[in-house]
Coordinates of C-alpha atoms in Angstrom, one line a residue:
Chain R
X831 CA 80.7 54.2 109.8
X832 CA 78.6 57.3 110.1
X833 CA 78.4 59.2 113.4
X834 CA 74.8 58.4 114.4
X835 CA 75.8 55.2 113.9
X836 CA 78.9 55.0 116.2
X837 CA 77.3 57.1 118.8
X838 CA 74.5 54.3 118.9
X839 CA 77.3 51.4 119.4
X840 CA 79.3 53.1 122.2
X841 CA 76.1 54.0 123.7
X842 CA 75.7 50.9 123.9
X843 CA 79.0 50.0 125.3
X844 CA 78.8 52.2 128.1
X845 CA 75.4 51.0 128.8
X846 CA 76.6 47.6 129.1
X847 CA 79.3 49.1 131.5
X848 CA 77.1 50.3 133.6
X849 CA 74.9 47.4 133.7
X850 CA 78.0 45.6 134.8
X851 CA 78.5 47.6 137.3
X852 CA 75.4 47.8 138.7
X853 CA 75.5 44.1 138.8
X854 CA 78.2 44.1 140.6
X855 CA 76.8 45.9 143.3
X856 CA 73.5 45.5 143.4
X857 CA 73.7 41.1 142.8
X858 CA 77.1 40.2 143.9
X859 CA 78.1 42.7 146.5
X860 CA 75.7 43.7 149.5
X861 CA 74.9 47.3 148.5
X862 CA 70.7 46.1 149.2
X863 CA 71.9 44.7 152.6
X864 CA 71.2 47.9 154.5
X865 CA 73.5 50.3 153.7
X866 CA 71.4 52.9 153.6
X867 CA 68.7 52.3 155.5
X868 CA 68.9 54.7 158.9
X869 CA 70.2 53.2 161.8
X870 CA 71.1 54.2 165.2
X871 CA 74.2 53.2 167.3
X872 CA 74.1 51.7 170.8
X873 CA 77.7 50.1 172.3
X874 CA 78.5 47.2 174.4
X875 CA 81.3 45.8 176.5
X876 CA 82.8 42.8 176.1
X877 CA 85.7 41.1 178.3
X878 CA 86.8 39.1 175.2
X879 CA 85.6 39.6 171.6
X880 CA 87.8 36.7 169.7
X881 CA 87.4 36.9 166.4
X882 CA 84.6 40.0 165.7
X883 CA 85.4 42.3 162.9
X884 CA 84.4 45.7 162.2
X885 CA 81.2 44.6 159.9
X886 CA 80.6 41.7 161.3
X887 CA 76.0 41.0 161.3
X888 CA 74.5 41.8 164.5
X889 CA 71.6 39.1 164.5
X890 CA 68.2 38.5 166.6
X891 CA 66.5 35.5 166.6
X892 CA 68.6 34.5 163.5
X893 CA 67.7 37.6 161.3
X894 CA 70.5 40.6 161.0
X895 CA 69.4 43.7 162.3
X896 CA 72.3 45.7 162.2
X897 CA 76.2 45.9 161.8
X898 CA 79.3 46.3 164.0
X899 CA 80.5 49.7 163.0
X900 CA 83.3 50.0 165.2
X901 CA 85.9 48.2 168.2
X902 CA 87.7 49.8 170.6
X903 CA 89.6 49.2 173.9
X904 CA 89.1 50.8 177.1
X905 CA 91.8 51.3 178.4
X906 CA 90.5 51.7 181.7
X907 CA 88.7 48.9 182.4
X908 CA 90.7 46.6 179.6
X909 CA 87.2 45.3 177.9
X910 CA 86.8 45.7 174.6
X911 CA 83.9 48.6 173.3
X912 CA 82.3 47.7 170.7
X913 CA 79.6 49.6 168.8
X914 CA 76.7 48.5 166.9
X915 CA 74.4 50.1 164.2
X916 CA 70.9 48.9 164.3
X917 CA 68.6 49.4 161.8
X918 CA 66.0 52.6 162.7
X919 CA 62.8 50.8 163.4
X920 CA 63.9 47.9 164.9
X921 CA 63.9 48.7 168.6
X922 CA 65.6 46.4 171.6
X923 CA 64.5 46.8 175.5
X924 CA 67.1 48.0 177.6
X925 CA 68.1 45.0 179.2
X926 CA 68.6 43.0 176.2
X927 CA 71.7 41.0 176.3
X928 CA 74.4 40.6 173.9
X929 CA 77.2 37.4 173.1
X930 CA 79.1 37.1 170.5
X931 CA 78.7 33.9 168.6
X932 CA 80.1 31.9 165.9
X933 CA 77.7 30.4 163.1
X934 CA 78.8 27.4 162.0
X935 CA 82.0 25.7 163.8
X936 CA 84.8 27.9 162.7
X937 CA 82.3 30.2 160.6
X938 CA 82.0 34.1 161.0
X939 CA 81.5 35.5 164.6
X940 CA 78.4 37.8 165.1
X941 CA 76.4 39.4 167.6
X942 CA 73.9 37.7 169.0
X943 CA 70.9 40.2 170.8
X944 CA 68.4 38.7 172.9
X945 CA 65.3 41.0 174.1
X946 CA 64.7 41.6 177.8
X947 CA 61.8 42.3 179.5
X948 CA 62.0 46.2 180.2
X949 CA 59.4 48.4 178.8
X950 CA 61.9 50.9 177.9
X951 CA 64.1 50.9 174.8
X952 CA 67.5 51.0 173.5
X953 CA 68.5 54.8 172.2
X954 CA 71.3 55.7 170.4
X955 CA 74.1 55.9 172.4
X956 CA 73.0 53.5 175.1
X957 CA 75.4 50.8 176.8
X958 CA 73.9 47.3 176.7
X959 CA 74.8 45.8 180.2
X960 CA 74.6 42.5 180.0
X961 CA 77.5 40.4 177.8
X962 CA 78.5 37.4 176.8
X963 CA 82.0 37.6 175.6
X964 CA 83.3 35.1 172.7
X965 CA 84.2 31.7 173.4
X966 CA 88.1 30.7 172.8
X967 CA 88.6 27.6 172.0
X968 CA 92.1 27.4 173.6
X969 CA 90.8 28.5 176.9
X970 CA 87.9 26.0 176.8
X971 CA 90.1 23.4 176.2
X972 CA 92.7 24.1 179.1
X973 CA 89.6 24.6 181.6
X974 CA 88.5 21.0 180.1
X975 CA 92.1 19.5 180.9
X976 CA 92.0 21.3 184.5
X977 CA 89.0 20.2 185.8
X978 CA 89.6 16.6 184.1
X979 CA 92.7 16.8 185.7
X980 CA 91.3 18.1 189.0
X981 CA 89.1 15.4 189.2
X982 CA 91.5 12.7 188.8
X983 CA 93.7 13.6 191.9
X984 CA 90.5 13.6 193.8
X985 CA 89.8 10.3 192.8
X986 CA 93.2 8.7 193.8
X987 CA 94.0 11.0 196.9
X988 CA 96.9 8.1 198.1
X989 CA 98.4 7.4 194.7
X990 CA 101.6 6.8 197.0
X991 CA 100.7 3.1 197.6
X992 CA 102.9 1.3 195.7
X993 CA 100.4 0.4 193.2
X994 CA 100.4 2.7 190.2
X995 CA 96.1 4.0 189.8
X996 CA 94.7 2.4 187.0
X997 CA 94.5 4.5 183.9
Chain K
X346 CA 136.3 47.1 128.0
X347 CA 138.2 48.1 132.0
X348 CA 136.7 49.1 134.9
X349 CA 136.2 52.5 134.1
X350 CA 134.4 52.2 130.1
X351 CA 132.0 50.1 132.7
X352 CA 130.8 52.2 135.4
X353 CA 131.0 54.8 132.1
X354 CA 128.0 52.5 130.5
X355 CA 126.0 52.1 133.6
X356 CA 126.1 56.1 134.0
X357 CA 124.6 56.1 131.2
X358 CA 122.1 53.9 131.4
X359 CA 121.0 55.2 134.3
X360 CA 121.1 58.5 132.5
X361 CA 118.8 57.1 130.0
X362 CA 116.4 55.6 132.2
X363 CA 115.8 58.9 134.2
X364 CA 115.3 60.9 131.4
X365 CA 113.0 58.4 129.8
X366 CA 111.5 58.7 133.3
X367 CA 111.1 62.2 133.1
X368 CA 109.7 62.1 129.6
X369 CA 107.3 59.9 130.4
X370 CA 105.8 62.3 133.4
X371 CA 106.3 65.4 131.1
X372 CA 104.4 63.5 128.7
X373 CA 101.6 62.5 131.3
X374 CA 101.3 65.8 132.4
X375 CA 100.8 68.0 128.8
X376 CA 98.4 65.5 128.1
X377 CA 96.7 66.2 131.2
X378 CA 97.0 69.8 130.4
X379 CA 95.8 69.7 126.8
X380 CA 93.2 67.5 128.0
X381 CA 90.1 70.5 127.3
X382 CA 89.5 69.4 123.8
X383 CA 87.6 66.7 125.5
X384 CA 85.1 68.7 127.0
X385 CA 85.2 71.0 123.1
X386 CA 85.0 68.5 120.5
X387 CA 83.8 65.5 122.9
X388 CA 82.8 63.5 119.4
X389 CA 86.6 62.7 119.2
X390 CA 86.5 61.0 122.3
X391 CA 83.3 59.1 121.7
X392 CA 85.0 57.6 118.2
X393 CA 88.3 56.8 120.1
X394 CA 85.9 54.7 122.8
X395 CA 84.2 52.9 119.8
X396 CA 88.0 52.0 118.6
X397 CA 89.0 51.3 122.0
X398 CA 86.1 50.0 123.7
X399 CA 83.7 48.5 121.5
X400 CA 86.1 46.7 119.7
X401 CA 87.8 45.0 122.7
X402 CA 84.3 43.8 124.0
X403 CA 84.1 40.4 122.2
X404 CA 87.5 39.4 123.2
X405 CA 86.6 40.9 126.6
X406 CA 83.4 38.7 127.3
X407 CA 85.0 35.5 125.8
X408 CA 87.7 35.9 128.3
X409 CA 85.7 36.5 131.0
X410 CA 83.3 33.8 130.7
X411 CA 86.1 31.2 130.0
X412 CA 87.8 32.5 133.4
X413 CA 84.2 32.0 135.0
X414 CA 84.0 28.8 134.1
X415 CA 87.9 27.8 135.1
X416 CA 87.5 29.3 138.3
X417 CA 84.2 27.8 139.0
X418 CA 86.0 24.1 138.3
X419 CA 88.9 24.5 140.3
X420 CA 87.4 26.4 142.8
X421 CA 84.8 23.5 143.0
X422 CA 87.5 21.0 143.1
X423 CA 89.8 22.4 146.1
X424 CA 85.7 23.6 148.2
X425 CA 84.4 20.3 147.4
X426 CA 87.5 18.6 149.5
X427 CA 86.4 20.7 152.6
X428 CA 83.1 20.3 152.2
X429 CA 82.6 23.9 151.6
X430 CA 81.6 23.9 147.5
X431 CA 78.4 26.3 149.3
X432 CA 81.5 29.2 149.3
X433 CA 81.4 28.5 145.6
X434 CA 79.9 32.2 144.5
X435 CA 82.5 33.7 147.0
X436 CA 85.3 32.5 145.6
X437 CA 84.5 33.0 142.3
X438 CA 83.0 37.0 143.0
X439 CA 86.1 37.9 145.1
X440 CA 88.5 36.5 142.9
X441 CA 87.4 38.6 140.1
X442 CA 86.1 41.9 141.1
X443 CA 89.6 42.4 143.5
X444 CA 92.1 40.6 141.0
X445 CA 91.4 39.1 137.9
X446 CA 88.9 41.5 136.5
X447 CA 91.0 44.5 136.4
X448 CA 94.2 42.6 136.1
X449 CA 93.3 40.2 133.2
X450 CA 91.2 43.5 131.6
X451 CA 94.4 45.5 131.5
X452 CA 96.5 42.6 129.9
X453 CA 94.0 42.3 127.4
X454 CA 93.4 45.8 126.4
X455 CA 97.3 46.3 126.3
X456 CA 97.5 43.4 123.7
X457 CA 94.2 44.3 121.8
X458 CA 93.9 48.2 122.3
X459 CA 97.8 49.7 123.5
X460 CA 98.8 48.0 120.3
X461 CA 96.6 49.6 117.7
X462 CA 97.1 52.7 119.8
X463 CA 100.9 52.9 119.3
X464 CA 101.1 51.3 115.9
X465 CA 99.0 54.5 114.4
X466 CA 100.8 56.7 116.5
X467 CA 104.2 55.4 115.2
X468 CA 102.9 55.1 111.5
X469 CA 101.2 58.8 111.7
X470 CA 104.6 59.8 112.6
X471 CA 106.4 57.6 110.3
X472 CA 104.6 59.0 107.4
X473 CA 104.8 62.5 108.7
X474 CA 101.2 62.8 109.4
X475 CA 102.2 64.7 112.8
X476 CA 104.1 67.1 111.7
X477 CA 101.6 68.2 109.1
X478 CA 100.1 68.7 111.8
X479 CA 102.0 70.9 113.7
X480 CA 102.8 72.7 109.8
X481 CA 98.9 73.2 110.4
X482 CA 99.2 74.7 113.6
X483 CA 97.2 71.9 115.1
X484 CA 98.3 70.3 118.1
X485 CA 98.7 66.8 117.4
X486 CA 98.7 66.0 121.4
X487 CA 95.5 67.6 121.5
X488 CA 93.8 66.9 118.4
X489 CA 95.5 62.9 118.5
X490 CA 96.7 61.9 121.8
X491 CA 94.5 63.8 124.1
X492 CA 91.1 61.7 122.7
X493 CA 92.7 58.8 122.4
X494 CA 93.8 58.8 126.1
X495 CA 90.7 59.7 127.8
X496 CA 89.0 57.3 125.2
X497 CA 91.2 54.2 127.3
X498 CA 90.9 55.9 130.6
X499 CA 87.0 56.0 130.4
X500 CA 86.8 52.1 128.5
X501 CA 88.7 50.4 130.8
X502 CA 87.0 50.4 133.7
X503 CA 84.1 49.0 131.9
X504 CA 85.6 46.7 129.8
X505 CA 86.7 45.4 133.8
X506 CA 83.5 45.4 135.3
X507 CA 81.6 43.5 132.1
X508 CA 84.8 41.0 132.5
X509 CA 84.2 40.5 136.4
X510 CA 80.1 40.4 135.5
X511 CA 80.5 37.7 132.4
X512 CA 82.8 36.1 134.8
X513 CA 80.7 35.8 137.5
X514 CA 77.7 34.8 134.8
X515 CA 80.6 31.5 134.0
X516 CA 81.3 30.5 137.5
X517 CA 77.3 30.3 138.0
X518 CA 76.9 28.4 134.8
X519 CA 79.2 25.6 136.0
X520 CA 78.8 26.1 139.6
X521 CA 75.0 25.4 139.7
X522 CA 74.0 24.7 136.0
X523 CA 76.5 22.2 135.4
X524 CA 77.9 20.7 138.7
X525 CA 74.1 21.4 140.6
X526 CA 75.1 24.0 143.5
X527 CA 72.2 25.6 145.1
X528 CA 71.4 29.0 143.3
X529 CA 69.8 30.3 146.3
X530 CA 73.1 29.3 148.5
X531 CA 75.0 30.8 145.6
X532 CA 74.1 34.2 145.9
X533 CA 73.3 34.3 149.5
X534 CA 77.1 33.2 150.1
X535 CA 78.5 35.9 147.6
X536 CA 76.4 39.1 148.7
X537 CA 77.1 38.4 152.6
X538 CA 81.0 38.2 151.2
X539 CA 81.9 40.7 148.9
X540 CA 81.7 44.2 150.3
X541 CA 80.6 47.3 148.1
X542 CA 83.1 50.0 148.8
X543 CA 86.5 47.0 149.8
X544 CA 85.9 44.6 147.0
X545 CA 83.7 46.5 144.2
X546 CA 85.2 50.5 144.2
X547 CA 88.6 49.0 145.0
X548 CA 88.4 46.8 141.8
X549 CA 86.9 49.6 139.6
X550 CA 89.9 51.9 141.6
X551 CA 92.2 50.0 139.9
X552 CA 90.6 49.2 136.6
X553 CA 90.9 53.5 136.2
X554 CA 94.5 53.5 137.0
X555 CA 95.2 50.7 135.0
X556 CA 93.8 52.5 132.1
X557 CA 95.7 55.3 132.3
X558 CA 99.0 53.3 132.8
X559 CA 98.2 51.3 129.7
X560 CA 97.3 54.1 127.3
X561 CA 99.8 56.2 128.4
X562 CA 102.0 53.9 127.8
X563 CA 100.9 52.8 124.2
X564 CA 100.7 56.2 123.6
X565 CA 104.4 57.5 124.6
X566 CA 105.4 54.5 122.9
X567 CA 104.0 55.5 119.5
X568 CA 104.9 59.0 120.4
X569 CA 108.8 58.0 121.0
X570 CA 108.9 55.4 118.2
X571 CA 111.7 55.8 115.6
X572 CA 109.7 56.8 112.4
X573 CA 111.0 53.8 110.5
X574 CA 108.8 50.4 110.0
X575 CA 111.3 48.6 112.2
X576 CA 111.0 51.4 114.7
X577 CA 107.3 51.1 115.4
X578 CA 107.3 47.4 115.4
X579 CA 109.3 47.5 118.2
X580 CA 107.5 49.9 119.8
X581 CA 104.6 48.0 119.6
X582 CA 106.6 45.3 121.3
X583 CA 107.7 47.6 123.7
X584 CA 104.1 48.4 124.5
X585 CA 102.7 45.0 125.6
X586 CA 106.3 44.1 127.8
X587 CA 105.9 47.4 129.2
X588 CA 102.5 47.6 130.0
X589 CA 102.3 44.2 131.1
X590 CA 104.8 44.5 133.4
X591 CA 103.8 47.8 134.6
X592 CA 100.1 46.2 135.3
X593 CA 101.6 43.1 137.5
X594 CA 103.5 45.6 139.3
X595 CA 100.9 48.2 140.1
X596 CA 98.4 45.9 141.0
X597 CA 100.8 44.0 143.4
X598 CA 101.2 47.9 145.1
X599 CA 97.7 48.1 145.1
X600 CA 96.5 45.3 146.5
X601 CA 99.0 45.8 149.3
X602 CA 97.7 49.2 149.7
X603 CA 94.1 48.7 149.6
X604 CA 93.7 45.0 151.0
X605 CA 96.2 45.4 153.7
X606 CA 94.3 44.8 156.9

């Protein structure tokens, strides 16, 4: 096979790599999800985070505006710091609230921002105050059996009677 | 045979093992540092990628879109029992740009390419051809090996990412052309889930390595094979049980490595 030729076919080749790779990125990965779009970093505190992960979406209203970059603990104060990149452009009042939520029923958790009322904005590096921390399923569940359990012995407060309370 | 003729024989093995160790690192590394006639005479390297590469490619894509489809049945089956046949793309994406691509690429181009590799090596020095060479006062590891190497090294990675691409093309054609997924949910499900610089680098990561393990491999093989006709068909052998085991092995370090938390 002559060299023009061969050149042409593993030109080819390695434009098919590429093409592959590309794809890759571009179609099955996330690389058009904001990567590289600016964004500035504001953190918040949360008593319990459950399940968040480092990437997890930070969402408004349903669309994503931003990422967890980062989780830390203080260990100070014991609450968990986590810290969000938001997209430059997309700007929050400063008493916006955060809560960590879980789409679906045992989907991904995200952040959840809702906007305050202030007139003055989020900057980088600013603390959002108010927080909702993640909901745990175990603790729900014994609070439920508590108070259920609460409110029983209030109902029968003489359950020493010699007749057993109905159940 | 006592006690002693024993532990006598498994000195030596071990003996043998290390140096073949050695050998094999020694080897590694002069190729490495003949490795400027790529950048001289880079047409070598382009006709050892045409051997390498373009040849592998049909046996590549057929692979990769039967693996597609395979993985887009059974992954359908098992989702469809949770009611989550929407994680469909997922599945199938992660499955074969962190695993199978590279994995499945590498055992393939052992079989198709580490063969050919170390069956011309072994015949070139059955029939003498390298030490012509060296009678020539041409470097056969520069002038043969050298291309040859990089020619592997730089067509593997591809050869991985067109398998995790076709592958991805097959799990799409029976996920929502055949069994009636949503595209939309498809993609939507796959691009929230696979992560650029995790899943996509780490896969192409090991593709590279893989490459070099195979063709080095194939070509220390060839280069070690006893110049007889018995001598390179077992080299050959020796090839695709080495490499594939070395592959499995790797990729289990790997993944350990790079998936870990």
């Amino acid at each position: 096979m002559s060299n023009e030729k061969t050149d042409w076919w593993v030109g080819f080749f390695v434009l098919l790599g590429l093409v592959a790779l590309s794809f890759l990125a571009l179609k099955a990965g996330n690389l058009n999800a904001l990567s590289f779009a600016p964004t500035y970093s504001v953190t918040a505190k949360f008593d319990n985070i459950g399940g968040l992960k480092v990437r997890a979406p930070v969402k408004s209203a349903g669309v994503v505006v931003g990422r967890v970059s980062r989780i830390d603990l203080d260990n100070k104060t014991f609450q968990a710091i986590v810290s969000l990149d938001i997209q430059q452009g997309v700007n929050f009042p400063v008493d916006s609230s955060a809560k960590i939520l879980t789409s679906g029923l045992l989907g991904e958790q995200y952040i959840g921002l809702e906007p305050g009322g202030e007139d003055i904005n989020l900057q980088a590096g600013s603390t959002i105050r108010y927080t909702q921390s993640a909901i745990v399923l175990e603790s729900l569940i014994s609070q439920f059996l508590y108070s259920s359990a609460d409110k029983q012995g209030s109902q029968n407060p003489t359950p020493n009677t010699g007749i057993k309370g109905e159940r | 045979m006592n006690l002693s003729d024993k532990i006598t024989v498994l000195g030596r093995k071990t003996n043998i093992c290390l140096v073949t160790l050695g050998l094999f690192a020694q080897f590694f590394l002069t190729i490495i540092r003949r490795s400027s006639i790529v950048f001289k005479r880079p047409r070598l390297v382009v006709q050892q990628i045409h051997f390498i590469g373009n040849y592998s490619l049909i046996i590549i894509a057929v692979s990769g879109l039967f693996v597609g489809f395979v993985l887009g049945l059974q992954g359908y089956y098992t989702l469809n029992r949770y009611g989550s046949e929407d994680a469909l793309g997922l599945l199938v994406a992660l499955s074969l740009t962190r695993e199978l691509g590279p994995v499945i690429t590498a055992l393939l181009f052992a079989g198709r390419a580490g063969t050919s590799l170390t069956a011309e090596i072994g015949l070139m020095k059955a029939g003498d051809q390298l030490t012509a060479m060296e009678v020539m006062a041409v470097d056969p590891i520069q002038r043969v090996l050298a291309p040859r190497f990089w020619g592997g090294v730089i067509a593997m990675p591809l050869l991985a990412a067109i398998f995790s691409m076709v592958g991805i093309i097959g799990g799409w054609i029976v996920g929502v052309a055949l069994i009636g997924i949503d595209t939309g949910v498809f993609w939507s499900q796959m691009q929230s889930g696979v992560d650029v610089w995790k899943d996509v680098v780490n896969g192409v990561i090991k593709s590279f390595i893989f490459g070099i393990t195979v063709s080095l491999i194939a070509l220390f093989t060839g280069w070690r094979a006893k110049p007889t006709p018995e001598g390179v068909a077992r080299a050959t052998t020796l090839t695709v049980v080495a490499a594939s085991l070395a592959v499995l092995g790797l990729d289990f370090l790997l993944t350990a490595l790079m998936f870990s938390n």
